[in-house]
Amino acid sequence: MPEKPILFSGPMVRAIIEGRKTQTRRVIKPQPVVEQNGTVHFPWATFFPNGHVHTWDRNGVGGENWDANRYPDENKFLQALLRTPYENPSPYQPGDILCVKETWAETCDEYGSPIIVYRADNAAFYIGEKQILAPCEAAWSLDSYPACGKWRPSIFLPKWAWRIKSPVISVRPERLQDITEEDAKAEGVTLLPQHINLIHSFWTLWDSINGKKHPWESNPWVWRYGFRKRENPKHV
């Protein structure tokens, strides 16, 4: 299965490690065109208010007409995604392996042995020539010992250092505000005193990351990805 990198913030990396996060939502790019009458145009399908759907061919012309009302028990957007011959409308597909890119540092332990440290949980591992060898029991944070090295942005984490890999098990397009309380829990958020429910917690998290271009209030279309729960959080 193809391995594909994906960025997560530190708190969300911890949620994955702890087995609390099994969903992630990413803005669909480009956003679909929505007409005043409610017709929604994606590059791969067009959805009409009366339930009529047209799924486009690979080259964006031709295609198939069908009635979404014949599938009352299924999400019509998911049904269209399954039916369309349009190639890879979503960046991640079921079966793809999500490889988490996270903040990291290459440094050494107290004996000078090279290690890699991950900022999300301060987990450290001995490393060889572009490979992770074994866990290191060092119980210190690079934040407390800046002379030992510096944190590097997650986008620069090399492929050999990807420690968290989870297969995608579901993909579907939806509006951001369609998220349920159960979904918000699967997103890995926690309920804080200032939040009325987990959806409110997710709303706050979303706007902290995407608020400038795609705030919660704009209710953008997103890809909802489900991925397998991490079973052995203490090991690579």
mmCIF file of C-alpha atoms in Angstrom:
data_model
loop_
_atom_site.group_PDB
_atom_site.id
_atom_site.type_symbol
_atom_site.label_atom_id
_atom_site.label_comp_id
_atom_site.label_asym_id
_atom_site.label_seq_id
_atom_site.Cartn_x
_atom_site.Cartn_y
_atom_site.Cartn_z
ATOM 1 C CA MET A 1 0.000 0.000 0.000
ATOM 2 C CA PRO A 2 1.294 3.512 -0.770
ATOM 3 C CA GLU A 3 2.682 5.473 2.164
ATOM 4 C CA LYS A 4 1.680 9.146 2.191
ATOM 5 C CA PRO A 5 2.872 11.821 4.639
ATOM 6 C CA ILE A 6 0.414 13.910 6.636
ATOM 7 C CA LEU A 7 0.999 16.739 9.131
ATOM 8 C CA PHE A 8 -0.449 16.785 12.662
ATOM 9 C CA SER A 9 -0.009 19.176 15.574
ATOM 10 C CA GLY A 10 1.664 17.994 18.787
ATOM 11 C CA PRO A 11 -1.607 17.463 20.729
ATOM 12 C CA MET A 12 -3.063 15.458 17.846
ATOM 13 C CA VAL A 13 0.080 13.325 17.588
ATOM 14 C CA ARG A 14 -0.324 12.525 21.286
ATOM 15 C CA ALA A 15 -3.984 11.674 20.713
ATOM 16 C CA ILE A 16 -2.990 9.213 17.969
ATOM 17 C CA ILE A 17 -0.296 7.668 20.167
ATOM 18 C CA GLU A 18 -2.792 7.263 23.013
ATOM 19 C CA GLY A 19 -5.351 5.655 20.703
ATOM 20 C CA ARG A 20 -7.867 8.511 21.071
ATOM 21 C CA LYS A 21 -7.711 9.831 17.507
ATOM 22 C CA THR A 22 -9.030 7.823 14.555
ATOM 23 C CA GLN A 23 -10.405 10.619 12.354
ATOM 24 C CA THR A 24 -9.048 13.727 10.684
ATOM 25 C CA ARG A 25 -10.704 16.359 8.523
ATOM 26 C CA ARG A 26 -8.888 18.205 5.753
ATOM 27 C CA VAL A 27 -10.176 21.060 3.595
ATOM 28 C CA ILE A 28 -11.185 19.996 0.090
ATOM 29 C CA LYS A 29 -9.129 21.914 -2.473
ATOM 30 C CA PRO A 30 -10.479 23.524 -4.481
ATOM 31 C CA GLN A 31 -13.774 24.078 -2.697
ATOM 32 C CA PRO A 32 -16.821 23.089 -4.774
ATOM 33 C CA VAL A 33 -18.880 25.741 -6.530
ATOM 34 C CA VAL A 34 -22.310 26.105 -4.909
ATOM 35 C CA GLU A 35 -25.083 27.778 -6.891
ATOM 36 C CA GLN A 36 -27.886 29.811 -5.317
ATOM 37 C CA ASN A 37 -30.343 26.974 -5.966
ATOM 38 C CA GLY A 38 -28.177 24.580 -3.934
ATOM 39 C CA THR A 39 -26.485 22.728 -6.801
ATOM 40 C CA VAL A 40 -22.989 21.645 -5.746
ATOM 41 C CA HIS A 41 -20.236 21.227 -8.362
ATOM 42 C CA PHE A 42 -17.148 19.127 -7.608
ATOM 43 C CA PRO A 43 -14.608 18.278 -10.345
ATOM 44 C CA TRP A 44 -15.715 14.652 -10.010
ATOM 45 C CA ALA A 45 -19.487 15.022 -9.493
ATOM 46 C CA THR A 46 -22.393 17.471 -9.533
ATOM 47 C CA PHE A 47 -25.188 17.240 -6.965
ATOM 48 C CA PHE A 48 -28.608 18.757 -7.652
ATOM 49 C CA PRO A 49 -31.160 19.728 -4.963
ATOM 50 C CA ASN A 50 -33.720 17.197 -6.257
ATOM 51 C CA GLY A 51 -31.362 14.275 -5.564
ATOM 52 C CA HIS A 52 -30.116 13.973 -9.128
ATOM 53 C CA VAL A 53 -26.354 13.318 -9.351
ATOM 54 C CA HIS A 54 -23.948 13.348 -12.268
ATOM 55 C CA THR A 55 -20.582 11.656 -11.754
ATOM 56 C CA TRP A 56 -17.980 12.801 -14.261
ATOM 57 C CA ASP A 57 -15.562 10.698 -16.308
ATOM 58 C CA ARG A 58 -11.804 10.757 -15.694
ATOM 59 C CA ASN A 59 -11.336 13.701 -18.059
ATOM 60 C CA GLY A 60 -14.167 15.735 -16.515
ATOM 61 C CA VAL A 61 -16.641 15.232 -19.380
ATOM 62 C CA GLY A 62 -19.332 12.649 -20.044
ATOM 63 C CA GLY A 63 -20.125 10.425 -17.109
ATOM 64 C CA GLU A 64 -23.206 8.926 -15.499
ATOM 65 C CA ASN A 65 -26.539 10.294 -14.299
ATOM 66 C CA TRP A 66 -28.246 8.672 -11.324
ATOM 67 C CA ASP A 67 -30.772 9.366 -8.605
ATOM 68 C CA ALA A 68 -29.358 9.668 -5.091
ATOM 69 C CA ASN A 69 -32.862 9.189 -3.669
ATOM 70 C CA ARG A 70 -32.531 5.506 -4.535
ATOM 71 C CA TYR A 71 -29.883 5.213 -1.843
ATOM 72 C CA PRO A 72 -31.711 6.524 1.239
ATOM 73 C CA ASP A 73 -29.524 4.575 3.653
ATOM 74 C CA GLU A 74 -26.235 5.857 2.276
ATOM 75 C CA ASN A 75 -24.502 9.214 2.198
ATOM 76 C CA LYS A 76 -24.982 10.427 -1.387
ATOM 77 C CA PHE A 77 -21.557 12.058 -1.467
ATOM 78 C CA LEU A 78 -19.925 8.803 -0.399
ATOM 79 C CA GLN A 79 -21.993 6.901 -2.956
ATOM 80 C CA ALA A 80 -20.846 9.279 -5.694
ATOM 81 C CA LEU A 81 -17.237 8.928 -4.596
ATOM 82 C CA LEU A 82 -17.543 5.155 -4.925
ATOM 83 C CA ARG A 83 -19.194 5.374 -8.348
ATOM 84 C CA THR A 84 -17.093 8.022 -10.062
ATOM 85 C CA PRO A 85 -14.365 6.924 -12.502
ATOM 86 C CA TYR A 86 -12.634 10.267 -11.856
ATOM 87 C CA GLU A 87 -9.102 9.413 -10.743
ATOM 88 C CA ASN A 88 -8.156 10.080 -7.106
ATOM 89 C CA PRO A 89 -10.506 12.944 -6.205
ATOM 90 C CA SER A 90 -9.178 12.689 -2.632
ATOM 91 C CA PRO A 91 -5.467 12.994 -1.706
ATOM 92 C CA TYR A 92 -5.783 9.890 0.486
ATOM 93 C CA GLN A 93 -7.606 6.700 -0.477
ATOM 94 C CA PRO A 94 -8.748 3.677 1.578
ATOM 95 C CA GLY A 95 -5.732 1.417 1.971
ATOM 96 C CA ASP A 96 -3.210 4.266 1.839
ATOM 97 C CA ILE A 97 -0.890 4.408 4.840
ATOM 98 C CA LEU A 98 -0.934 7.748 6.659
ATOM 99 C CA CYS A 99 2.601 8.533 7.828
ATOM 100 C CA VAL A 100 2.646 11.227 10.490
ATOM 101 C CA LYS A 101 5.133 14.062 10.098
ATOM 102 C CA GLU A 102 5.846 15.657 13.478
ATOM 103 C CA THR A 103 8.271 18.037 15.191
ATOM 104 C CA TRP A 104 11.591 16.281 15.858
ATOM 105 C CA ALA A 105 15.297 16.654 16.603
ATOM 106 C CA GLU A 106 18.467 14.672 16.071
ATOM 107 C CA THR A 107 20.711 14.811 19.126
ATOM 108 C CA CYS A 108 22.554 12.396 21.432
ATOM 109 C CA ASP A 109 22.123 10.789 24.837
ATOM 110 C CA GLU A 110 24.384 11.402 27.847
ATOM 111 C CA TYR A 111 26.944 8.970 26.421
ATOM 112 C CA GLY A 112 27.096 10.585 22.997
ATOM 113 C CA SER A 113 25.042 7.973 21.145
ATOM 114 C CA PRO A 114 22.912 9.490 18.359
ATOM 115 C CA ILE A 115 19.183 9.574 18.989
ATOM 116 C CA ILE A 116 16.057 11.074 17.488
ATOM 117 C CA VAL A 117 13.526 12.774 19.760
ATOM 118 C CA TYR A 118 9.880 13.564 19.000
ATOM 119 C CA ARG A 119 8.483 16.667 20.637
ATOM 120 C CA ALA A 120 4.864 15.493 20.959
ATOM 121 C CA ASP A 121 5.706 13.043 23.749
ATOM 122 C CA ASN A 122 9.512 13.424 24.136
ATOM 123 C CA ALA A 123 9.955 9.829 22.988
ATOM 124 C CA ALA A 124 13.569 9.115 22.040
ATOM 125 C CA PHE A 125 15.064 6.359 19.896
ATOM 126 C CA TYR A 126 18.598 5.312 19.041
ATOM 127 C CA ILE A 127 19.327 5.731 15.356
ATOM 128 C CA GLY A 128 21.754 4.242 12.879
ATOM 129 C CA GLU A 129 22.334 5.097 9.237
ATOM 130 C CA LYS A 130 18.917 6.529 8.350
ATOM 131 C CA GLN A 131 17.000 4.071 10.491
ATOM 132 C CA ILE A 132 15.445 3.823 13.946
ATOM 133 C CA LEU A 133 17.105 1.097 16.005
ATOM 134 C CA ALA A 134 15.595 0.868 19.498
ATOM 135 C CA PRO A 135 13.822 2.945 22.164
ATOM 136 C CA CYS A 136 16.007 5.136 24.352
ATOM 137 C CA GLU A 137 15.024 5.493 27.998
ATOM 138 C CA ALA A 138 16.329 9.053 28.227
ATOM 139 C CA ALA A 139 13.815 11.000 30.320
ATOM 140 C CA TRP A 140 14.733 14.543 29.344
ATOM 141 C CA SER A 141 13.252 17.164 27.099
ATOM 142 C CA LEU A 142 15.163 19.041 24.439
ATOM 143 C CA ASP A 143 13.210 22.105 25.578
ATOM 144 C CA SER A 144 15.179 21.962 28.849
ATOM 145 C CA TYR A 145 18.546 21.361 27.164
ATOM 146 C CA PRO A 146 18.723 23.648 24.101
ATOM 147 C CA ALA A 147 22.477 23.146 23.814
ATOM 148 C CA CYS A 148 21.803 19.525 22.810
ATOM 149 C CA GLY A 149 20.142 20.517 19.562
ATOM 150 C CA LYS A 150 17.086 22.281 18.219
ATOM 151 C CA TRP A 151 13.603 21.227 17.261
ATOM 152 C CA ARG A 152 12.969 20.954 13.552
ATOM 153 C CA PRO A 153 9.614 21.567 11.826
ATOM 154 C CA SER A 154 7.474 18.536 11.105
ATOM 155 C CA ILE A 155 7.529 19.187 7.367
ATOM 156 C CA PHE A 156 11.254 18.305 7.326
ATOM 157 C CA LEU A 157 10.897 14.930 9.085
ATOM 158 C CA PRO A 158 12.667 12.442 6.769
ATOM 159 C CA LYS A 159 10.889 9.321 5.563
ATOM 160 C CA TRP A 160 13.100 6.951 7.549
ATOM 161 C CA ALA A 161 12.007 8.707 10.761
ATOM 162 C CA TRP A 162 8.255 8.286 10.267
ATOM 163 C CA ARG A 163 7.325 6.379 13.431
ATOM 164 C CA ILE A 164 3.500 6.533 13.298
ATOM 165 C CA LYS A 165 1.779 4.810 10.399
ATOM 166 C CA SER A 166 -1.953 4.105 10.182
ATOM 167 C CA PRO A 167 -3.968 2.763 7.226
ATOM 168 C CA VAL A 168 -6.901 4.785 5.909
ATOM 169 C CA ILE A 169 -10.122 2.793 6.303
ATOM 170 C CA SER A 170 -12.728 5.324 5.131
ATOM 171 C CA VAL A 171 -13.009 8.512 3.064
ATOM 172 C CA ARG A 172 -15.996 10.742 2.441
ATOM 173 C CA PRO A 173 -16.706 14.399 1.656
ATOM 174 C CA GLU A 174 -18.941 16.404 3.978
ATOM 175 C CA ARG A 175 -19.512 19.883 5.380
ATOM 176 C CA LEU A 176 -17.355 20.725 8.379
ATOM 177 C CA GLN A 177 -20.330 21.425 10.625
ATOM 178 C CA ASP A 178 -21.803 17.975 9.886
ATOM 179 C CA ILE A 179 -19.446 16.622 12.552
ATOM 180 C CA THR A 180 -21.198 14.765 15.398
ATOM 181 C CA GLU A 181 -20.242 14.518 19.051
ATOM 182 C CA GLU A 182 -18.994 10.981 18.412
ATOM 183 C CA ASP A 183 -16.931 12.220 15.461
ATOM 184 C CA ALA A 184 -15.435 14.992 17.593
ATOM 185 C CA LYS A 185 -14.367 12.388 20.142
ATOM 186 C CA ALA A 186 -12.754 10.356 17.346
ATOM 187 C CA GLU A 187 -10.904 13.530 16.319
ATOM 188 C CA GLY A 188 -9.020 13.251 19.617
ATOM 189 C CA VAL A 189 -10.194 16.472 21.264
ATOM 190 C CA THR A 190 -10.865 16.710 24.996
ATOM 191 C CA LEU A 191 -13.576 18.610 26.825
ATOM 192 C CA LEU A 192 -12.236 21.722 28.539
ATOM 193 C CA PRO A 193 -14.136 23.845 31.100
ATOM 194 C CA GLN A 194 -14.729 26.651 28.586
ATOM 195 C CA HIS A 195 -16.340 24.288 26.061
ATOM 196 C CA ILE A 196 -19.975 23.185 26.144
ATOM 197 C CA ASN A 197 -19.312 19.895 24.311
ATOM 198 C CA LEU A 198 -16.697 18.089 22.216
ATOM 199 C CA ILE A 199 -17.942 19.717 19.008
ATOM 200 C CA HIS A 200 -17.175 23.082 20.595
ATOM 201 C CA SER A 201 -13.691 21.781 21.492
ATOM 202 C CA PHE A 202 -13.153 20.668 17.901
ATOM 203 C CA TRP A 203 -14.433 24.037 16.639
ATOM 204 C CA THR A 204 -11.787 25.800 18.739
ATOM 205 C CA LEU A 205 -9.057 23.448 17.507
ATOM 206 C CA TRP A 206 -10.136 23.845 13.888
ATOM 207 C CA ASP A 207 -10.073 27.638 14.006
ATOM 208 C CA SER A 208 -6.645 27.626 15.682
ATOM 209 C CA ILE A 209 -5.302 25.799 12.613
ATOM 210 C CA ASN A 210 -7.552 26.830 9.724
ATOM 211 C CA GLY A 211 -9.254 29.981 11.001
ATOM 212 C CA LYS A 212 -7.637 32.426 8.578
ATOM 213 C CA LYS A 213 -8.705 30.780 5.324
ATOM 214 C CA HIS A 214 -11.419 28.289 6.239
ATOM 215 C CA PRO A 215 -12.949 29.181 9.626
ATOM 216 C CA TRP A 216 -15.660 27.087 11.262
ATOM 217 C CA GLU A 217 -18.273 29.739 10.465
ATOM 218 C CA SER A 218 -17.650 29.378 6.717
ATOM 219 C CA ASN A 219 -18.577 25.668 7.004
ATOM 220 C CA PRO A 220 -16.147 24.499 4.292
ATOM 221 C CA TRP A 221 -16.322 21.161 2.540
ATOM 222 C CA VAL A 222 -13.826 18.710 4.000
ATOM 223 C CA TRP A 223 -12.527 15.209 3.454
ATOM 224 C CA ARG A 224 -13.392 13.081 6.486
ATOM 225 C CA TYR A 225 -10.734 10.401 6.855
ATOM 226 C CA GLY A 226 -11.047 7.454 9.199
ATOM 227 C CA PHE A 227 -7.907 5.516 10.063
ATOM 228 C CA ARG A 228 -7.066 2.497 12.165
ATOM 229 C CA LYS A 229 -6.537 2.916 15.887
ATOM 230 C CA ARG A 230 -2.929 2.676 17.012
ATOM 231 C CA GLU A 231 -2.548 -0.591 18.919
ATOM 232 C CA ASN A 232 0.996 -0.395 20.350
ATOM 233 C CA PRO A 233 1.537 3.236 21.363
ATOM 234 C CA LYS A 234 4.760 2.567 23.298
ATOM 235 C CA HIS A 235 6.690 1.252 20.333
ATOM 236 C CA VAL A 236 7.610 2.372 16.844
#
